[in-house]
Amino acid sequence: MRAVVVGGGLAGITAAIALAETGHDVTLLEARPRLGGATCSFNRDGLVVDTGQHVFLGCCDAYRGLLDRLGMTAHAPVQDRFDVTVLAPGGKTARLRRTALPGPAHMLPALARYPFLTLAERARVSRPALAMRFLDPAAPATDTQRFGDWLAAHGQDERSRRALWDLFSVSALNIAGDDASLALAATVVKTGLLGKNNAADIGVAGLPLGELHGDAGANLLAKLGAQVTMGAKVTSIKPGDGFQLTLNSGDQLGADAVVLAVPHDKAAPLMPPGALAPGTVDRWAGLGASPIVNVHVIYDRPVMDLPFAAAIDSPVQWIFDRTQISGLDRPGHQYLAISLSAADAYADVPAAQLREQFVPALAELLPAARDAQVAEFFVTRERRATFRQAPGTAALRPPARTQLPGLVLAGAWTDTGWPDTMEGAVRSGLAAAVELRRSMASSATTIGERQ
Ligand SMILES: Cc1cc2nc3c(=O)[nH]c(=O)nc-3n(C[C@H](O)[C@H](O)[C@H](O)COP(=O)(O)OP(=O)(O)OC[C@H]3O[C@@H](n4cnc5c(N)ncnc54)[C@H](O)[C@@H]3O)c2cc1C
C-alpha cells in the first residue's frame, strides 16, 4: 500500500512510523521545513528555544511508547514521585508531593497540608474526588457540563477552584478552569490524579522538542524506509483510483491511502466531498482555538533553584528553568520560561507590556529575582495551540474513520477521548494506522468477492 501521511506533528509521525513498520510504502508530507508540529524549537542567536514548554504525565502511555520507539526515553525523564512546588507572592510556598500509598490515597497527605486553602476547604476536596470516580467521561451528558459548575456543586468554592483545581486543569486543558468540558477534565483527573499512584508524576524533556520529536522522528522514518518531504503543503486531496494529492509546488502525488493529520481548520478545506456525513466538516469550526503564550526571561544570575514550579495569586502560572536545555552560553545566567495557558488576555499584548507585568510578578514569587537584572526578555505566542476544550466539543471530534476507504483522520483534536495533548496526538496516530489497515483490508475483501 502506498500511504501518504499529511502533516508531520506527533500524530502524523506516529501514524507514519506505525505504517512503515508494518511494511507499507510511506511518504510523509509536512508543510513546514521541520517535523514536530506544535512541539518545535527554533534557534535565537545560539539559544535553542521551544515555542512552548511541554510536559507529560506518567500515565501518558502512548506518548511514552513513541518516545521509546524514537530512542528518546532517557531524554524525557519522569519524576520519581509527583512533586510540585507552588509559589505565591510574598514568599509563601507549598509542596504538593505524593506519597508511596496506592492511588487515590497517595495525594491525601499533601492536600491535607496545602496551606493555600483553609482547613474546611481542604476537608471538602475529597467530595469531588469521590464523586469523580462515578463519572463517565465518555457519556454525552458529561460533556454538556462546565467543570467549574460541577466543582461548585461538589463543595468547591471560588478559592479552592483557583488555588488548587486550576493548577492542573488550566494547563492540561488550556482553558479557564471553570469553562472546561467536564468530560475532558474528568479524563485528566480520573486518569492522572485518581488513578495509579505514579500516573501524575511529571515528565519534562531534557532536550529541545525539535530534537526529541522532529529530528528523532525523521531519523527513525528514514531508517524504516519512509520518505519524508518538508516544505510540502498539500492543497487538495481528490479520490479516484486511490487518491491524487496536489502540493503547493503544483506537483501531484498518487496514493492508495491517506492519513490526514493536520489541525481541524487545515483539515476542513482538504476533505473530499462525501468523505463524511453532510455538515460534519462545517461543524469542526465549533472546536475553535485557544492560545498559549510563553514569556522567556534570562536573568544575570540564578533566581530559582527548582526545575519548575507552579504559582497561584499571580499572573504567572508555571515557570520552568530552561538554562541547560537551551544551551544558554552566558556563565552564571539563568533562563526561565513562564508558560501561560488559556492565554486569550495575553495573545496580542506587546512584549514590552508583558515585560512590565511579568518581571515584577516573577520578583514577587522569587525573592532572588528582585535584585537580578533581566539580560533578555522575549515572548512566543501560539494562537491556535489547542482546540477550545469547552463543553459540547466531544460531539464535534471525528473518529479516524471516514466514509472513503483509504482516507483516515488523525490529530490531537480528533475523537481520542483525551484532551488536545501529545498523548492525544500519539493515540490518534495509532488509531489512524489501525483504521487504515482495517478499511483497506475490508475494501480488498469486497473487491475480491465482486471478482
Ligand atoms: C505552546 C504549546 C504548549 C503545549 N503544551 C503541552 C503540554 O505541556 N503537554 C501536552 O501534552 N501537550 C501540549 N500542547 C499540545 C500538543 O503540542 C498538541 O496537542 C500536539 O502536539 C498536536 O499534535 P498533532 O500532530 O495533532 O498536530 P500538530 O502538531 O499541529 O501537527 C500538524 C502538522 O500538520 C502540518 N500541516 C498543516 N497543514 C498542512 C498541509 N496542508 N500540508 C502538509 N502539512 C500540513 C503542520 O505544519 C503541522 O506540522 C501544547 C501545545 C502548544 C502549542
PDB file of C-alpha atoms and ligand atoms in Angstrom, residues 5-13 29-40 50-57 60 63 171-172 174 203 209 213 229 231-236 247 260-263 266-267 270 290-294 320 339-341 380-387 389 410-414 419-426 428, ligand 1:
ATOM      1  CA  VAL A   5       0.618  10.952   5.680  1.00  0.00           C
ATOM      2  CA  VAL A   6      -0.220  14.655   5.507  1.00  0.00           C
ATOM      3  CA  GLY A   7       1.163  16.587   8.495  1.00  0.00           C
ATOM      4  CA  GLY A   8       4.324  15.882  10.451  1.00  0.00           C
ATOM      5  CA  GLY A   9       3.201  16.649  14.007  1.00  0.00           C
ATOM      6  CA  LEU A  10       3.177  13.900  16.632  1.00  0.00           C
ATOM      7  CA  ALA A  11       0.006  12.387  15.138  1.00  0.00           C
ATOM      8  CA  GLY A  12       1.483  12.196  11.643  1.00  0.00           C
ATOM      9  CA  ILE A  13       4.895  10.972  12.836  1.00  0.00           C
ATOM     10  CA  LEU A  29       4.381  15.417   3.682  1.00  0.00           C
ATOM     11  CA  GLU A  30       4.939  18.343   6.045  1.00  0.00           C
ATOM     12  CA  ALA A  31       4.218  21.956   5.082  1.00  0.00           C
ATOM     13  CA  ARG A  32       6.927  23.447   7.315  1.00  0.00           C
ATOM     14  CA  PRO A  33      10.663  22.943   6.991  1.00  0.00           C
ATOM     15  CA  ARG A  34      10.746  20.577  10.001  1.00  0.00           C
ATOM     16  CA  LEU A  35       8.836  17.796  11.716  1.00  0.00           C
ATOM     17  CA  GLY A  36       7.244  18.028  15.163  1.00  0.00           C
ATOM     18  CA  GLY A  37       4.249  20.303  14.532  1.00  0.00           C
ATOM     19  CA  ALA A  38       3.188  22.116  17.689  1.00  0.00           C
ATOM     20  CA  THR A  39       6.193  20.676  19.532  1.00  0.00           C
ATOM     21  CA  CYS A  40       9.031  22.582  17.937  1.00  0.00           C
ATOM     22  CA  ASP A  50      10.925  25.694  22.415  1.00  0.00           C
ATOM     23  CA  THR A  51       7.969  27.704  21.158  1.00  0.00           C
ATOM     24  CA  GLY A  52       6.034  26.295  24.058  1.00  0.00           C
ATOM     25  CA  GLN A  53       7.129  24.441  27.160  1.00  0.00           C
ATOM     26  CA  HIS A  54       5.606  20.933  27.179  1.00  0.00           C
ATOM     27  CA  VAL A  55       5.179  18.433  29.995  1.00  0.00           C
ATOM     28  CA  PHE A  56       3.623  14.989  30.111  1.00  0.00           C
ATOM     29  CA  LEU A  57       2.442  12.640  32.842  1.00  0.00           C
ATOM     30  CA  CYS A  60       0.741   9.070  29.013  1.00  0.00           C
ATOM     31  CA  TYR A  63       3.315   9.156  24.107  1.00  0.00           C
ATOM     32  CA  SER A 171      -2.500  23.807  31.926  1.00  0.00           C
ATOM     33  CA  ALA A 172      -3.899  20.385  30.991  1.00  0.00           C
ATOM     34  CA  ASN A 174      -5.744  25.160  28.011  1.00  0.00           C
ATOM     35  CA  GLY A 203       7.843  14.288  32.765  1.00  0.00           C
ATOM     36  CA  LEU A 209      11.456  19.388  21.469  1.00  0.00           C
ATOM     37  CA  HIS A 213      10.464  14.552  18.344  1.00  0.00           C
ATOM     38  CA  THR A 229       9.303  15.678   2.436  1.00  0.00           C
ATOM     39  CA  GLY A 231       8.018  22.270   2.764  1.00  0.00           C
ATOM     40  CA  ALA A 232       5.334  20.181   1.054  1.00  0.00           C
ATOM     41  CA  LYS A 233       1.948  21.735   1.740  1.00  0.00           C
ATOM     42  CA  VAL A 234      -0.956  19.684   0.452  1.00  0.00           C
ATOM     43  CA  THR A 235      -3.566  21.879  -1.232  1.00  0.00           C
ATOM     44  CA  SER A 236      -6.072  19.232  -2.317  1.00  0.00           C
ATOM     45  CA  LEU A 247       1.084  20.147  -3.410  1.00  0.00           C
ATOM     46  CA  LEU A 260      -4.822  13.451   7.113  1.00  0.00           C
ATOM     47  CA  ALA A 261      -3.011  14.526  10.288  1.00  0.00           C
ATOM     48  CA  VAL A 262      -3.366  18.310  10.306  1.00  0.00           C
ATOM     49  CA  PRO A 263      -5.274  20.645  12.689  1.00  0.00           C
ATOM     50  CA  LYS A 266      -6.474  22.937   7.979  1.00  0.00           C
ATOM     51  CA  ALA A 267      -8.196  19.563   7.530  1.00  0.00           C
ATOM     52  CA  LEU A 270      -8.847  19.359   2.318  1.00  0.00           C
ATOM     53  CA  SER A 290      -7.178  28.541  22.432  1.00  0.00           C
ATOM     54  CA  PRO A 291      -3.792  30.277  22.696  1.00  0.00           C
ATOM     55  CA  ILE A 292      -0.698  29.523  24.776  1.00  0.00           C
ATOM     56  CA  VAL A 293       1.887  32.244  25.362  1.00  0.00           C
ATOM     57  CA  ASN A 294       5.391  31.645  26.729  1.00  0.00           C
ATOM     58  CA  PHE A 320      10.429  26.292  34.020  1.00  0.00           C
ATOM     59  CA  SER A 339       4.038  29.062  30.380  1.00  0.00           C
ATOM     60  CA  LEU A 340       0.651  30.791  30.148  1.00  0.00           C
ATOM     61  CA  SER A 341      -2.249  28.580  29.130  1.00  0.00           C
ATOM     62  CA  THR A 380       6.475  33.302  21.911  1.00  0.00           C
ATOM     63  CA  ARG A 381       2.804  33.013  21.033  1.00  0.00           C
ATOM     64  CA  GLU A 382       0.882  30.022  19.716  1.00  0.00           C
ATOM     65  CA  ARG A 383      -2.516  31.496  18.933  1.00  0.00           C
ATOM     66  CA  ARG A 384      -4.077  28.165  17.936  1.00  0.00           C
ATOM     67  CA  ALA A 385      -2.222  25.991  20.436  1.00  0.00           C
ATOM     68  CA  THR A 386      -5.154  23.620  21.017  1.00  0.00           C
ATOM     69  CA  PHE A 387      -8.840  23.491  20.258  1.00  0.00           C
ATOM     70  CA  GLN A 389     -11.808  22.373  25.218  1.00  0.00           C
ATOM     71  CA  ALA A 410      -5.529  11.858  12.851  1.00  0.00           C
ATOM     72  CA  GLY A 411      -4.633  14.731  15.152  1.00  0.00           C
ATOM     73  CA  ALA A 412      -4.969  15.579  18.823  1.00  0.00           C
ATOM     74  CA  TRP A 413      -8.303  17.243  18.004  1.00  0.00           C
ATOM     75  CA  THR A 414      -9.919  14.033  16.743  1.00  0.00           C
ATOM     76  CA  PRO A 419      -7.534  16.418  25.766  1.00  0.00           C
ATOM     77  CA  ASP A 420      -5.593  18.088  22.949  1.00  0.00           C
ATOM     78  CA  THR A 421      -2.194  16.900  24.163  1.00  0.00           C
ATOM     79  CA  MET A 422       0.840  14.966  22.996  1.00  0.00           C
ATOM     80  CA  GLU A 423      -0.775  11.808  24.379  1.00  0.00           C
ATOM     81  CA  GLY A 424      -3.934  12.522  22.385  1.00  0.00           C
ATOM     82  CA  ALA A 425      -1.900  13.169  19.228  1.00  0.00           C
ATOM     83  CA  VAL A 426       0.004   9.882  19.505  1.00  0.00           C
ATOM     84  CA  SER A 428      -4.823   9.440  17.220  1.00  0.00           C
TER      85      SER A 428
HETATM   86  C1  LIG B   1       2.636  26.216  23.219  1.00  0.00           C
HETATM   87  C2  LIG B   1       2.050  24.843  23.395  1.00  0.00           C
HETATM   88  C3  LIG B   1       2.193  24.182  24.614  1.00  0.00           C
HETATM   89  C4  LIG B   1       1.647  22.906  24.771  1.00  0.00           C
HETATM   90  N1  LIG B   1       1.870  22.250  25.942  1.00  0.00           N
HETATM   91  C5  LIG B   1       1.538  20.935  26.016  1.00  0.00           C
HETATM   92  C6  LIG B   1       1.939  20.168  27.129  1.00  0.00           C
HETATM   93  O1  LIG B   1       2.568  20.656  28.061  1.00  0.00           O
HETATM   94  N2  LIG B   1       1.625  18.842  27.141  1.00  0.00           N
HETATM   95  C7  LIG B   1       0.952  18.241  26.119  1.00  0.00           C
HETATM   96  O2  LIG B   1       0.735  17.025  26.173  1.00  0.00           O
HETATM   97  N3  LIG B   1       0.529  18.961  25.056  1.00  0.00           N
HETATM   98  C8  LIG B   1       0.816  20.287  24.978  1.00  0.00           C
HETATM   99  N4  LIG B   1       0.447  21.010  23.879  1.00  0.00           N
HETATM  100  C9  LIG B   1      -0.421  20.384  22.859  1.00  0.00           C
HETATM  101  C10 LIG B   1       0.365  19.459  21.927  1.00  0.00           C
HETATM  102  O3  LIG B   1       1.517  20.107  21.452  1.00  0.00           O
HETATM  103  C11 LIG B   1      -0.532  19.090  20.744  1.00  0.00           C
HETATM  104  O4  LIG B   1      -1.728  18.506  21.219  1.00  0.00           O
HETATM  105  C12 LIG B   1       0.095  18.083  19.792  1.00  0.00           C
HETATM  106  O5  LIG B   1       1.460  18.360  19.564  1.00  0.00           O
HETATM  107  C13 LIG B   1      -0.680  18.132  18.466  1.00  0.00           C
HETATM  108  O6  LIG B   1      -0.094  17.240  17.543  1.00  0.00           O
HETATM  109  P1  LIG B   1      -0.781  16.983  16.144  1.00  0.00           P
HETATM  110  O7  LIG B   1       0.111  16.103  15.380  1.00  0.00           O
HETATM  111  O8  LIG B   1      -2.186  16.570  16.352  1.00  0.00           O
HETATM  112  O9  LIG B   1      -0.899  18.414  15.431  1.00  0.00           O
HETATM  113  P2  LIG B   1       0.233  19.450  15.029  1.00  0.00           P
HETATM  114  O10 LIG B   1       1.360  19.375  15.969  1.00  0.00           O
HETATM  115  O11 LIG B   1      -0.465  20.753  14.858  1.00  0.00           O
HETATM  116  O12 LIG B   1       0.764  18.931  13.626  1.00  0.00           O
HETATM  117  C14 LIG B   1       0.104  19.158  12.429  1.00  0.00           C
HETATM  118  C15 LIG B   1       1.142  19.345  11.336  1.00  0.00           C
HETATM  119  O13 LIG B   1       0.475  19.441  10.079  1.00  0.00           O
HETATM  120  C16 LIG B   1       1.181  20.355   9.277  1.00  0.00           C
HETATM  121  N5  LIG B   1       0.268  20.821   8.229  1.00  0.00           N
HETATM  122  C17 LIG B   1      -0.817  21.619   8.343  1.00  0.00           C
HETATM  123  N6  LIG B   1      -1.413  21.764   7.137  1.00  0.00           N
HETATM  124  C18 LIG B   1      -0.697  21.039   6.254  1.00  0.00           C
HETATM  125  C19 LIG B   1      -0.831  20.789   4.856  1.00  0.00           C
HETATM  126  N7  LIG B   1      -1.834  21.330   4.144  1.00  0.00           N
HETATM  127  N8  LIG B   1       0.084  20.001   4.250  1.00  0.00           N
HETATM  128  C20 LIG B   1       1.105  19.438   4.955  1.00  0.00           C
HETATM  129  N9  LIG B   1       1.283  19.650   6.289  1.00  0.00           N
HETATM  130  C21 LIG B   1       0.379  20.427   6.929  1.00  0.00           C
HETATM  131  C22 LIG B   1       1.568  21.447  10.250  1.00  0.00           C
HETATM  132  O14 LIG B   1       2.628  22.238   9.745  1.00  0.00           O
HETATM  133  C23 LIG B   1       1.956  20.619  11.470  1.00  0.00           C
HETATM  134  O15 LIG B   1       3.325  20.285  11.470  1.00  0.00           O
HETATM  135  C24 LIG B   1       0.924  22.307  23.711  1.00  0.00           C
HETATM  136  C25 LIG B   1       0.765  22.984  22.502  1.00  0.00           C
HETATM  137  C26 LIG B   1       1.330  24.222  22.336  1.00  0.00           C
HETATM  138  C27 LIG B   1       1.175  24.919  21.012  1.00  0.00           C
END
